Coordinates of C-alpha atoms in Angstrom, one line a residue:
X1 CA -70.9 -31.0 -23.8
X2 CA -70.5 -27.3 -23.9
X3 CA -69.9 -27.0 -27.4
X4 CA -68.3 -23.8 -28.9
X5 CA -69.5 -21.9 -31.8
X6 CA -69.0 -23.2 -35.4
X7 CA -65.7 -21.9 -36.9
X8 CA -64.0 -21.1 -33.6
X9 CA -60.2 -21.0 -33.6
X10 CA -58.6 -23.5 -31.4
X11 CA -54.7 -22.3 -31.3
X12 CA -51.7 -21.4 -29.2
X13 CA -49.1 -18.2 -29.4
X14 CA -45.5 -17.2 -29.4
X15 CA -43.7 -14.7 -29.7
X16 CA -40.3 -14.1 -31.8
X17 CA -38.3 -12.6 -29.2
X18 CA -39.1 -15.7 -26.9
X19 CA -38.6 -18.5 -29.0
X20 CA -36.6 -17.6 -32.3
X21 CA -33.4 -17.4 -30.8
X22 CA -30.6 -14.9 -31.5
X23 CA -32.5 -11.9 -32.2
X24 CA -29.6 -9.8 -32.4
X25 CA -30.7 -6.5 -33.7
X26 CA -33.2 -5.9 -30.8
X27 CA -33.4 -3.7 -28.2
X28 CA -34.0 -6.2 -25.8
X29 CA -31.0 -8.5 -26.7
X30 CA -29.0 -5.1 -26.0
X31 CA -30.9 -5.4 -22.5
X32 CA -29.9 -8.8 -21.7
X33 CA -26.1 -8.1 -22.6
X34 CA -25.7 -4.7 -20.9
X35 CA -23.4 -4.9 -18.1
X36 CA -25.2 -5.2 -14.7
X37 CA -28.4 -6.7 -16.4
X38 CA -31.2 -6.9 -14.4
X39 CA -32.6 -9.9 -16.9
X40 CA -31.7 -13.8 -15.1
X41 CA -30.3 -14.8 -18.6
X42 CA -29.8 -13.7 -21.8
X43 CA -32.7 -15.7 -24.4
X44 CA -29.9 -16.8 -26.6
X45 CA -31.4 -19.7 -29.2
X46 CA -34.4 -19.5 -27.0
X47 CA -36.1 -22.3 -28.6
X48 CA -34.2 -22.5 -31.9
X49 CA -38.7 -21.7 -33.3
X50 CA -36.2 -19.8 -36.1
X51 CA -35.4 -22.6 -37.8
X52 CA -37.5 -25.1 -36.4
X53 CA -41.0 -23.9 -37.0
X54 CA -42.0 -26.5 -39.3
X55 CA -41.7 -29.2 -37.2
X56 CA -43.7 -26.9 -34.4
X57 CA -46.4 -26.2 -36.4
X58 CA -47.0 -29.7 -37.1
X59 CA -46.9 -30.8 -33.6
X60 CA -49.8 -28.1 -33.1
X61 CA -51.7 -29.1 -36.2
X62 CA -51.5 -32.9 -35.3
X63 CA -52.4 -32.3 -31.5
X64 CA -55.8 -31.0 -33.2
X65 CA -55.6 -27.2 -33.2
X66 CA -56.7 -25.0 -36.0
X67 CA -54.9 -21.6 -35.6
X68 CA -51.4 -20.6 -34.9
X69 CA -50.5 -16.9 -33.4
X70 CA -46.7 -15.8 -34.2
X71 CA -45.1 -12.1 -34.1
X72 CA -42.9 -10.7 -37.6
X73 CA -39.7 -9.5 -35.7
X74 CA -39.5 -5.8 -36.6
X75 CA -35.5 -6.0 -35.7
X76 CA -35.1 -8.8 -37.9
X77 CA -36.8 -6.7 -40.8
X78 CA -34.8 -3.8 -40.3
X79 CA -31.7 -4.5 -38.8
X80 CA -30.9 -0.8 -39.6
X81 CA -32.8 2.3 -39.9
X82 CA -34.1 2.0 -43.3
X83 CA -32.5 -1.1 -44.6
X84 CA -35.3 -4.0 -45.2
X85 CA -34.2 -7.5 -45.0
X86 CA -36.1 -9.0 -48.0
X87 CA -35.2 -12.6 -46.8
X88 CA -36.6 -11.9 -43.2
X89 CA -39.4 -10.5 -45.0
X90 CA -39.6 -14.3 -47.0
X91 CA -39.1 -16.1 -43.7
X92 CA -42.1 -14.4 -42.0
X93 CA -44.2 -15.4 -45.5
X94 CA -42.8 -18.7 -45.3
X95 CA -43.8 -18.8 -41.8
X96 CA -47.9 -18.1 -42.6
X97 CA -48.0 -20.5 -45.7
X98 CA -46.5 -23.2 -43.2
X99 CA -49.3 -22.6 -40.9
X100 CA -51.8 -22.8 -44.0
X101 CA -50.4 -25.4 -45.3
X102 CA -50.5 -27.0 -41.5
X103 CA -54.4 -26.6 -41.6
X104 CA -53.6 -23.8 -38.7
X105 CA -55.0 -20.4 -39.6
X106 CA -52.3 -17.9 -38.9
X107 CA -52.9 -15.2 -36.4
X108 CA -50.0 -12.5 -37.0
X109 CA -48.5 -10.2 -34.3
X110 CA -46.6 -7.0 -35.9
X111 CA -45.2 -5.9 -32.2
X112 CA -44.4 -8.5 -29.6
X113 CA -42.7 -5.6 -27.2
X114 CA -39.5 -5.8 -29.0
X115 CA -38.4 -2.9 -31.5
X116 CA -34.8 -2.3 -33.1
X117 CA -32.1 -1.1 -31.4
X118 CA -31.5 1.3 -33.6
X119 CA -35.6 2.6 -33.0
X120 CA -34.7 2.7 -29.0
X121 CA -31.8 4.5 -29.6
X122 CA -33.2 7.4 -31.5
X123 CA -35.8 8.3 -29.1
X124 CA -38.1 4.6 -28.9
X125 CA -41.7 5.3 -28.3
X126 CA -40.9 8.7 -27.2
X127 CA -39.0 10.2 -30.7
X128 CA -41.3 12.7 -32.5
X129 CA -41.1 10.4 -35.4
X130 CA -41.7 6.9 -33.9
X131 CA -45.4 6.4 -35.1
X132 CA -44.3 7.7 -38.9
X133 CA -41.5 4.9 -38.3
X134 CA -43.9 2.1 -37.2
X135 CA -46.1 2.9 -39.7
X136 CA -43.1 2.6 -42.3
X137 CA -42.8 -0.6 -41.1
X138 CA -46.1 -1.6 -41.3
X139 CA -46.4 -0.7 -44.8
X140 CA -42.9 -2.5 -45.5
X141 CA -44.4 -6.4 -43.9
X142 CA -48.2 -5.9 -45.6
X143 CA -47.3 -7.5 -49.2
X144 CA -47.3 -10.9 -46.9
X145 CA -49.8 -10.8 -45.3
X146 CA -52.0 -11.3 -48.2
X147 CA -54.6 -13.7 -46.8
X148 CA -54.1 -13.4 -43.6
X149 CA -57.3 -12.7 -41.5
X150 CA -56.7 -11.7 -38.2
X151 CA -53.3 -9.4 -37.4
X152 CA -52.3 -7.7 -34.1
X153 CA -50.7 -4.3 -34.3
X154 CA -49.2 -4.2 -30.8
X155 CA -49.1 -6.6 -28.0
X156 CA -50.3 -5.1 -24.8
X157 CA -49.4 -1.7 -25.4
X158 CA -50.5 -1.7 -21.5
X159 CA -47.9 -3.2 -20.5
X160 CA -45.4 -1.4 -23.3
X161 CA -46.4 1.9 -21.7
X162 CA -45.8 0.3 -18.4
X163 CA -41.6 -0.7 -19.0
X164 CA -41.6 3.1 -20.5
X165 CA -42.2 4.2 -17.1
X166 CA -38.7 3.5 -16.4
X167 CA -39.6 0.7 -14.5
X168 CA -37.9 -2.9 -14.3
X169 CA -39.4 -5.5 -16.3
X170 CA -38.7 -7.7 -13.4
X171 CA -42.0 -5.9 -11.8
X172 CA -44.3 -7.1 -14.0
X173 CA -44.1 -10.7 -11.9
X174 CA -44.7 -8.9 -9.1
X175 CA -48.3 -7.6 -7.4
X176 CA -47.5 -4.1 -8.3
X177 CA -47.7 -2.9 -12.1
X178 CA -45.6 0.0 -12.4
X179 CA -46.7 3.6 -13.4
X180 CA -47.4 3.9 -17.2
X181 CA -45.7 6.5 -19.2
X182 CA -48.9 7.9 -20.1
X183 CA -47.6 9.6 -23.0
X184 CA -45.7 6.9 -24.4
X185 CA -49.6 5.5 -24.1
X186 CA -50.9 7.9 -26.3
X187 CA -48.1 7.0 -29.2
X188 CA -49.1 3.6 -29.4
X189 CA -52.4 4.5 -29.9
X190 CA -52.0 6.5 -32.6
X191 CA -49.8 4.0 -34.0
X192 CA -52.7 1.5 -33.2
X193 CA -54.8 3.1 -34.9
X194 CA -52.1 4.1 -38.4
X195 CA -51.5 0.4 -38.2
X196 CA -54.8 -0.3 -38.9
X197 CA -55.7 2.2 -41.4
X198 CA -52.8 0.8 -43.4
X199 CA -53.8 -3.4 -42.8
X200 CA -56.8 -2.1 -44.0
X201 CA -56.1 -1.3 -47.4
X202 CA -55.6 -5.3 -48.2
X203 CA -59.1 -6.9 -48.6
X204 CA -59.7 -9.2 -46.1
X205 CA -57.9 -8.5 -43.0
X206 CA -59.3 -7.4 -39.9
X207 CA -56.9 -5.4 -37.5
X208 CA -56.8 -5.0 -33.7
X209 CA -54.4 -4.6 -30.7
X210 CA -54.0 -7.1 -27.8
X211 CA -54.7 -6.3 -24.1
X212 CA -53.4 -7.6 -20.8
X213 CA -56.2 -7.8 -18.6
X214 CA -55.6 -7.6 -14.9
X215 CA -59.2 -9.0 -13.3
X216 CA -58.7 -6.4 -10.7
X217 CA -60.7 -7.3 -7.8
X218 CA -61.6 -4.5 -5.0
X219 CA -61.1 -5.7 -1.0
X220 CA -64.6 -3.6 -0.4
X221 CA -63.2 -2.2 2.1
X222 CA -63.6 2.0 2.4
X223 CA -62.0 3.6 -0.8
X224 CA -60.7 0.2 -2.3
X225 CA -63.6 1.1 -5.4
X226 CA -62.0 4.6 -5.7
X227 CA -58.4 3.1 -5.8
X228 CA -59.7 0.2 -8.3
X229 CA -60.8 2.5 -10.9
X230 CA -57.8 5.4 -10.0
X231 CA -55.1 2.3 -10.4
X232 CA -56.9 0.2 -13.4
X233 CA -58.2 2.8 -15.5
X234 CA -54.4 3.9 -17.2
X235 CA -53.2 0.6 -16.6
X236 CA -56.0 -1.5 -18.0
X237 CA -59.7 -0.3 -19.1
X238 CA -58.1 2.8 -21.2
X239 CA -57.0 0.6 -23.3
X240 CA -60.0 -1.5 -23.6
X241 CA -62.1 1.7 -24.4
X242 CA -59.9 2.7 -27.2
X243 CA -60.4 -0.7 -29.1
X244 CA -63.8 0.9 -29.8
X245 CA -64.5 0.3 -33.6
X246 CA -61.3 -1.7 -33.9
X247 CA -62.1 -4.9 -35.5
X248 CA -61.5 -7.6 -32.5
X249 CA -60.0 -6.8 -29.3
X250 CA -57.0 -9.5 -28.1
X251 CA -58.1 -10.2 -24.3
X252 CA -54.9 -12.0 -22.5
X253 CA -55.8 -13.1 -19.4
X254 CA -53.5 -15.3 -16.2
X255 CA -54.5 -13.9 -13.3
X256 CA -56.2 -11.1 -10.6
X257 CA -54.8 -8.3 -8.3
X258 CA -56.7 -7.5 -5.2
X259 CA -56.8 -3.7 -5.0
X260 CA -57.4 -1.7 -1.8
X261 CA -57.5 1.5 -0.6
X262 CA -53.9 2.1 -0.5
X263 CA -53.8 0.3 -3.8
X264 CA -52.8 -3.1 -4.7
X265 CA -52.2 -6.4 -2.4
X266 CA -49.5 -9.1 -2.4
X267 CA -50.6 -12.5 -3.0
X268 CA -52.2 -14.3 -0.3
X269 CA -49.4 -17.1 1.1
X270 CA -52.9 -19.2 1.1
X271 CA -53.6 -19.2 -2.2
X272 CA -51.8 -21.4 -5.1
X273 CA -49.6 -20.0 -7.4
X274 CA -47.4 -20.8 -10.4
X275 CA -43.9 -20.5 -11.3
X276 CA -44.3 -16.6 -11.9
X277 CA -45.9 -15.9 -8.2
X278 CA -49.6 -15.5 -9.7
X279 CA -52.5 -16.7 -8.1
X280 CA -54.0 -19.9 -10.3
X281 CA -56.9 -17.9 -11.0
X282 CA -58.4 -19.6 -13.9
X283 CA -61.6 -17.1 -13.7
X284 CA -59.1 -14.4 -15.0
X285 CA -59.9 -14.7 -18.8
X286 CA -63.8 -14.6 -17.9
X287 CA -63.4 -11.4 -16.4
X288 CA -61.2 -10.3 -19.0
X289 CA -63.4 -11.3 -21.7
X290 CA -66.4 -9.5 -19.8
X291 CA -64.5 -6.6 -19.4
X292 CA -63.1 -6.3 -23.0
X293 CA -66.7 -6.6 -24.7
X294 CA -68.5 -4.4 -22.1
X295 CA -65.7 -1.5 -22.5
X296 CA -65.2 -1.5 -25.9
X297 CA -68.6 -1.6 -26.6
X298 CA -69.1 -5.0 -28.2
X299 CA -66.3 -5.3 -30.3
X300 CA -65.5 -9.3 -30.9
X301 CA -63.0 -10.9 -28.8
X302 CA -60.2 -12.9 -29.7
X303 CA -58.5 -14.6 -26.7
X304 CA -54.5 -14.5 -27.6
X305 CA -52.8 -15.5 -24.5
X306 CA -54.2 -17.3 -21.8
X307 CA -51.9 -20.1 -19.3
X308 CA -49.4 -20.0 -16.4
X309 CA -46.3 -20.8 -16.2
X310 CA -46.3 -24.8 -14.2
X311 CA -43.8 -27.5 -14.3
X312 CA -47.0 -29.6 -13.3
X313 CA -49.0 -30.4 -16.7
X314 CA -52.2 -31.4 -14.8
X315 CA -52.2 -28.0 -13.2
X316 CA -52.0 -26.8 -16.6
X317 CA -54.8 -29.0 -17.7
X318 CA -57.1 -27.8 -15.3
X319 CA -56.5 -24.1 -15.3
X320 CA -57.2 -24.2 -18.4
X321 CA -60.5 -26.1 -17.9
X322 CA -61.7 -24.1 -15.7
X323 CA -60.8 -21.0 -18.3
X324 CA -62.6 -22.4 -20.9
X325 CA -65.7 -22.9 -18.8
X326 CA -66.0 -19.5 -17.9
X327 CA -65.5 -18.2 -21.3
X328 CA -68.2 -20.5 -22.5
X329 CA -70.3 -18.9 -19.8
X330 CA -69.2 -15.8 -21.3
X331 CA -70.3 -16.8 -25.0
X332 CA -73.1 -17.9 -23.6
X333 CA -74.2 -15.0 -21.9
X334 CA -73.5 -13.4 -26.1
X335 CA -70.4 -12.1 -25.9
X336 CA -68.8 -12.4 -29.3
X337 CA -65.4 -14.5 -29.1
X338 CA -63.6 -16.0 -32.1
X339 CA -60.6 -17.6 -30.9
X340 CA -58.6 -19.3 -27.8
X341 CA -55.1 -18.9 -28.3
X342 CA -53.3 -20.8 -25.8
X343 CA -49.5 -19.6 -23.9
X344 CA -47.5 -20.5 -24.9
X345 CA -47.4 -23.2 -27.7
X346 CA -43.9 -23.8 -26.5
X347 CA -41.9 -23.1 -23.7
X348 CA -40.3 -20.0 -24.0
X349 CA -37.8 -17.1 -23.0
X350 CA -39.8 -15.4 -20.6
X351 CA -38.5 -11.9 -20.4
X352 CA -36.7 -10.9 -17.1
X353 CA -37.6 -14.1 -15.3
X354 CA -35.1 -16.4 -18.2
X355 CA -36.3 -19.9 -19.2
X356 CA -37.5 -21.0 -15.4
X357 CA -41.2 -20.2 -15.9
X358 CA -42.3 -23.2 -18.3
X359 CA -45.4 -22.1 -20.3
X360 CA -45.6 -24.8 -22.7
X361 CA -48.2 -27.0 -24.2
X362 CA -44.4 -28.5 -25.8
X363 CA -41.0 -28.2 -24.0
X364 CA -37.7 -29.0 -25.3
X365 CA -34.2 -29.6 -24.6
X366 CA -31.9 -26.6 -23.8
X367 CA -29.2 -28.2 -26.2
X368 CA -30.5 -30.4 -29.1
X369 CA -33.9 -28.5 -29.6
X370 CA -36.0 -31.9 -29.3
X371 CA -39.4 -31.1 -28.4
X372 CA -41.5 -33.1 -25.8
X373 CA -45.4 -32.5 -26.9
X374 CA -46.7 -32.2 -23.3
X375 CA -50.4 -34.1 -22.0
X376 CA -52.0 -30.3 -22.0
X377 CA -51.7 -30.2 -25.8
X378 CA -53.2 -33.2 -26.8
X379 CA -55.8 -32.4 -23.9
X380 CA -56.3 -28.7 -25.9
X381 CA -56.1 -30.5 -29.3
X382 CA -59.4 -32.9 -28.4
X383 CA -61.3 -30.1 -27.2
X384 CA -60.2 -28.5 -30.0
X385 CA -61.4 -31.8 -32.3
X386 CA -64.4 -31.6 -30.5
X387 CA -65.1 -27.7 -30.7
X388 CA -66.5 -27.9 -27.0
X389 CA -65.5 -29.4 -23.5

């Protein structure tokens, strides 16, 4: 067996935004409803996870799995500039003494990409004021969190900076990553880094950000290591240098780009892929894990996202196999992880590609909310029993 340290976390993630459902007061509901919407669909009830994360977190905790990594919706929290919704705040707190009480230990995300409306439309990441504003914010959600262990400030911040750039979020399925708004970058840094100096005033909690690694691969060809670094540094291994010091680094891996010297490739058409074009590339969170530690110099890694999007479960299954053996290879080699959080515990609203890319270790129906626990989670949950494959 390739057993995994004592006291690792076995889990699987969501995000509010993309399973909560009618997350009205956030900037990317406005999105979805704008006229001439580039989004498929709007996310709607998503997955009803608002009012139906008991029974969720039960599915996860009977399956096997010991950890459970959710997002606090900022919108929810303050609908309005400066008005706090003390029962959202209750939810959220409700929310992390279900996973306790579920045996899962709860992993909390304070920014899943979505912010208020209200925040986008005086200024967003941009607005001299935004980092004092998340920091507010911050400060507002730390009386529950008391207890918690692990909490992510920002998710991917890489790819944040990336839909500042103007882009469509439509591109992020596709080959090419768009051109980060470099000083948008540099904002959620510092608000990285505000974020943590304030989680670190509660005993206990240990703060870091969450990183979309990219497994960029270079064709070898003249100039394709040039472009690799040129094209990957502000889009990927920037990020992973500034978790230097931080206490864990989130490494969330899928798949790789092949870069050459004009920059990146299209998928091969001889390769398999998922429902969101990717190469199945299980040796993805490997790399990423590699990368993360050797970057950051050391810093222990919590995997928080790692899956594709399949309406094949057995596919699923043995992606994520074959991700688990390389980042037992990984551990192996002494690279400090502490977690493998799985996407997505359910299927979810998956940005600008709607509801068709099916992440799931559960799905459910569209209409009556029942959830269908899939094969891959009680696969996940008896490696998880067993603490190794």
């Amino acid at each position: 067996m390739l057993a995994f340290p004592d006291g690792f976390l076995w889990g699987a993630a969501t995000a509010a935004h993309q399973v909560e459902g009618n997350n009205t007061t956030s900037n990317w509901w406005a999105m979805e409803h704008a006229p001439n919407s580039t989004m498929v669909e709007p996310s709607g009830d998503a997955a009803d996870h608002l009012h139906r994360y008991p029974e969720d977190m039960r599915l996860l905790a009977e399956a096997g799995l010991n950890s459970y990594r959710f997002s606090v919706e900022w919108a929810r929290i303050e609908p309005e500039r400066g008005f706090v919704s003390r029962a959202m705040l209750d939810h959220y707190r409700r929310m992390i003494d279900t996973a306790r009480e579920n045996g899962l230990d709860p992993t909390v995300t304070l920014m899943h990409f979505t912010v208020p409306q209200w925040f986008q439309k005086d200024g967003f990441w941009r607005a001299d004021d935004a980092v004092d504003l998340f920091s507010r914010y911050v400060e507002t959600v730390l009386p529950i969190l008391d207890g918690v262990r692990y909490v992510c400030t920002i998710n991917e911040p890489n790819i944040a900076a990336m839909l500042a750039g103007g882009e469509d979020a439509a591109n992020l399925v596709a080959f090419g990553l768009p051109n980060p708004d470099l000083g948008v970058a540099d904002t959620l840094l510092q608000a990285h880094r505000r974020a943590s100096e304030i989680l670190h005033t509660v005993p206990g909690v240990q703060a870091g950000w969450t990183i979309a690694t990219q497994a960029f691969h270079s064709t070898g060809e003249p100039g394709a290591d040039e472009m690799l670094a040129q094209y990957g540094d502000p889009r990927d291994h920037w990020y992973l240098e500034q978790s230097a010091g931080d206490d864990f680094v989130g490494v969330q891996a899928y798949t790789r780009t092949f870069i050459g010297p004009e920059g990146p490739l299209p998928v091969s058409p001889d390769v398999e892929t998922t429902l969101t074009g990717w190469e199945f590339f299980p040796e993805a969170l490997e790399l990423g894990v590699r990368s993360a530690w050797e970057r950051s110099g050391g810093v222990p890694v919590l995997v928080t996202e790692n899956g594709i999007a399949t309406a094949d479960d057995t596919r699923r299954i043995a992606y994520t196999q074959g991700a688990l053996e390389g980042l037992h290879r990984a551990i192996s080699d002494g690279i400090e992880v502490r977690a493998y959080q799985h996407w997505s515990a359910l299927d979810n609203y998956e940005w600008a590609s709607g509801f068709r890319p099916t992440f799931g270790l559960i799905g459910f129906d569209h209409e009556t909310f029942e959830r269908f626990p899939k094969p891959s989670l009680a696969w996940l949950g008896e490696v998880a029993r067993r603490n190794g494959l």
